[in-house]
């Protein structure tokens, strides 16, 4: 029996993200085809893919800077606006730099 290891970047994805990835792969990476499957426009699917890419990048940041990853995740999920996220991250980095 083989133990399945889930990559760290996949642990932060929800079921909708996994479904989107599957449809994207099954459509041979065609965003136009995925847009047709979801009955939405190409730009809508492109935005969804960009957010998914950001989620994956955040999981890479999470190990080094969990606070920064949290702020980015809140911005991506539209819990806080992008400008607020930038301010919080900038201030956090200033405080960390001063503490060293």
PDB file of C-alpha atoms in Angstrom:
ATOM      1  CA  UNK A   1       0.000   0.000   0.000  1.00  0.00           C
ATOM      2  CA  UNK A   2       1.335   3.384  -1.018  1.00  0.00           C
ATOM      3  CA  UNK A   3       0.916   6.412   1.238  1.00  0.00           C
ATOM      4  CA  UNK A   4      -0.394   9.421  -0.680  1.00  0.00           C
ATOM      5  CA  UNK A   5       1.375  12.670   0.036  1.00  0.00           C
ATOM      6  CA  UNK A   6      -0.519  15.827  -0.841  1.00  0.00           C
ATOM      7  CA  UNK A   7       1.760  18.685  -1.870  1.00  0.00           C
ATOM      8  CA  UNK A   8       1.618  21.670   0.483  1.00  0.00           C
ATOM      9  CA  UNK A   9       0.244  23.978  -2.211  1.00  0.00           C
ATOM     10  CA  UNK A  10      -2.787  21.723  -2.660  1.00  0.00           C
ATOM     11  CA  UNK A  11      -3.812  21.827   1.008  1.00  0.00           C
ATOM     12  CA  UNK A  12      -5.051  25.431   0.690  1.00  0.00           C
ATOM     13  CA  UNK A  13      -7.307  24.705  -2.289  1.00  0.00           C
ATOM     14  CA  UNK A  14     -11.017  24.122  -1.845  1.00  0.00           C
ATOM     15  CA  UNK A  15     -13.205  21.663  -3.761  1.00  0.00           C
ATOM     16  CA  UNK A  16     -14.150  24.303  -6.348  1.00  0.00           C
ATOM     17  CA  UNK A  17     -10.470  24.958  -7.043  1.00  0.00           C
ATOM     18  CA  UNK A  18      -9.785  21.245  -7.546  1.00  0.00           C
ATOM     19  CA  UNK A  19     -12.795  20.971  -9.857  1.00  0.00           C
ATOM     20  CA  UNK A  20     -11.563  23.972 -11.865  1.00  0.00           C
ATOM     21  CA  UNK A  21      -8.089  22.433 -12.200  1.00  0.00           C
ATOM     22  CA  UNK A  22      -9.611  19.165 -13.400  1.00  0.00           C
ATOM     23  CA  UNK A  23     -11.771  20.929 -16.009  1.00  0.00           C
ATOM     24  CA  UNK A  24      -8.772  22.989 -17.123  1.00  0.00           C
ATOM     25  CA  UNK A  25      -6.653  19.863 -17.595  1.00  0.00           C
ATOM     26  CA  UNK A  26      -9.454  17.948 -19.331  1.00  0.00           C
ATOM     27  CA  UNK A  27      -9.866  20.925 -21.696  1.00  0.00           C
ATOM     28  CA  UNK A  28      -6.136  20.675 -22.537  1.00  0.00           C
ATOM     29  CA  UNK A  29      -5.543  24.055 -20.930  1.00  0.00           C
ATOM     30  CA  UNK A  30      -8.049  25.872 -23.119  1.00  0.00           C
ATOM     31  CA  UNK A  31      -9.545  28.722 -21.116  1.00  0.00           C
ATOM     32  CA  UNK A  32     -12.066  29.248 -23.907  1.00  0.00           C
ATOM     33  CA  UNK A  33     -13.307  25.671 -23.480  1.00  0.00           C
ATOM     34  CA  UNK A  34     -13.452  26.040 -19.683  1.00  0.00           C
ATOM     35  CA  UNK A  35     -15.441  29.272 -20.127  1.00  0.00           C
ATOM     36  CA  UNK A  36     -17.920  27.368 -22.294  1.00  0.00           C
ATOM     37  CA  UNK A  37     -18.241  24.621 -19.672  1.00  0.00           C
ATOM     38  CA  UNK A  38     -18.975  27.157 -16.925  1.00  0.00           C
ATOM     39  CA  UNK A  39     -21.156  29.299 -19.242  1.00  0.00           C
ATOM     40  CA  UNK A  40     -19.095  32.396 -18.442  1.00  0.00           C
ATOM     41  CA  UNK A  41     -16.844  34.725 -20.419  1.00  0.00           C
ATOM     42  CA  UNK A  42     -13.167  34.150 -21.114  1.00  0.00           C
ATOM     43  CA  UNK A  43     -12.113  37.088 -18.858  1.00  0.00           C
ATOM     44  CA  UNK A  44     -14.078  35.543 -15.969  1.00  0.00           C
ATOM     45  CA  UNK A  45     -12.211  32.254 -16.352  1.00  0.00           C
ATOM     46  CA  UNK A  46      -8.904  34.105 -16.731  1.00  0.00           C
ATOM     47  CA  UNK A  47      -9.585  35.930 -13.449  1.00  0.00           C
ATOM     48  CA  UNK A  48     -10.402  32.609 -11.757  1.00  0.00           C
ATOM     49  CA  UNK A  49      -7.132  31.111 -13.016  1.00  0.00           C
ATOM     50  CA  UNK A  50      -5.165  34.163 -11.852  1.00  0.00           C
ATOM     51  CA  UNK A  51      -6.680  33.859  -8.365  1.00  0.00           C
ATOM     52  CA  UNK A  52      -5.841  30.168  -8.299  1.00  0.00           C
ATOM     53  CA  UNK A  53      -2.251  30.954  -9.259  1.00  0.00           C
ATOM     54  CA  UNK A  54      -2.124  33.511  -6.441  1.00  0.00           C
ATOM     55  CA  UNK A  55      -3.418  30.920  -3.948  1.00  0.00           C
ATOM     56  CA  UNK A  56      -0.673  28.522  -4.977  1.00  0.00           C
ATOM     57  CA  UNK A  57       1.997  31.227  -4.666  1.00  0.00           C
ATOM     58  CA  UNK A  58       0.654  32.151  -1.224  1.00  0.00           C
ATOM     59  CA  UNK A  59       1.073  28.608   0.004  1.00  0.00           C
ATOM     60  CA  UNK A  60       4.751  28.906  -0.902  1.00  0.00           C
ATOM     61  CA  UNK A  61       4.970  32.142   1.128  1.00  0.00           C
ATOM     62  CA  UNK A  62       3.134  30.562   4.054  1.00  0.00           C
ATOM     63  CA  UNK A  63       6.130  28.613   5.362  1.00  0.00           C
ATOM     64  CA  UNK A  64       8.361  31.704   5.456  1.00  0.00           C
ATOM     65  CA  UNK A  65       5.861  34.427   6.327  1.00  0.00           C
ATOM     66  CA  UNK A  66       2.560  33.038   7.676  1.00  0.00           C
ATOM     67  CA  UNK A  67       1.221  36.534   8.520  1.00  0.00           C
ATOM     68  CA  UNK A  68       1.929  37.848   5.026  1.00  0.00           C
ATOM     69  CA  UNK A  69       0.325  34.749   3.518  1.00  0.00           C
ATOM     70  CA  UNK A  70      -2.786  35.322   5.657  1.00  0.00           C
ATOM     71  CA  UNK A  71      -3.104  38.944   4.496  1.00  0.00           C
ATOM     72  CA  UNK A  72      -2.673  37.915   0.858  1.00  0.00           C
ATOM     73  CA  UNK A  73      -5.252  35.155   1.253  1.00  0.00           C
ATOM     74  CA  UNK A  74      -7.749  37.649   2.740  1.00  0.00           C
ATOM     75  CA  UNK A  75      -7.188  39.989  -0.220  1.00  0.00           C
ATOM     76  CA  UNK A  76      -7.575  37.225  -2.794  1.00  0.00           C
ATOM     77  CA  UNK A  77     -10.794  36.067  -1.149  1.00  0.00           C
ATOM     78  CA  UNK A  78     -11.969  39.719  -1.122  1.00  0.00           C
ATOM     79  CA  UNK A  79     -12.260  39.867   2.673  1.00  0.00           C
ATOM     80  CA  UNK A  80     -10.049  42.987   2.635  1.00  0.00           C
ATOM     81  CA  UNK A  81      -9.204  45.273  -0.253  1.00  0.00           C
ATOM     82  CA  UNK A  82      -5.890  45.116  -2.089  1.00  0.00           C
ATOM     83  CA  UNK A  83      -4.669  48.538  -0.884  1.00  0.00           C
ATOM     84  CA  UNK A  84      -5.281  47.598   2.767  1.00  0.00           C
ATOM     85  CA  UNK A  85      -3.386  44.342   2.243  1.00  0.00           C
ATOM     86  CA  UNK A  86      -0.410  46.228   0.794  1.00  0.00           C
ATOM     87  CA  UNK A  87      -0.366  48.617   3.773  1.00  0.00           C
ATOM     88  CA  UNK A  88      -0.558  45.781   6.326  1.00  0.00           C
ATOM     89  CA  UNK A  89       2.224  43.814   4.631  1.00  0.00           C
ATOM     90  CA  UNK A  90       4.421  46.903   4.285  1.00  0.00           C
ATOM     91  CA  UNK A  91       4.006  47.854   7.947  1.00  0.00           C
ATOM     92  CA  UNK A  92       4.628  44.267   9.055  1.00  0.00           C
ATOM     93  CA  UNK A  93       7.867  44.127   7.062  1.00  0.00           C
ATOM     94  CA  UNK A  94       9.008  47.467   8.538  1.00  0.00           C
ATOM     95  CA  UNK A  95       8.411  46.198  12.076  1.00  0.00           C
ATOM     96  CA  UNK A  96      10.229  42.927  11.342  1.00  0.00           C
ATOM     97  CA  UNK A  97      13.160  44.807   9.798  1.00  0.00           C
ATOM     98  CA  UNK A  98      13.423  47.136  12.811  1.00  0.00           C
ATOM     99  CA  UNK A  99      13.343  44.172  15.189  1.00  0.00           C
ATOM    100  CA  UNK A 100      16.372  42.521  13.591  1.00  0.00           C
TER     101      UNK A 100
END
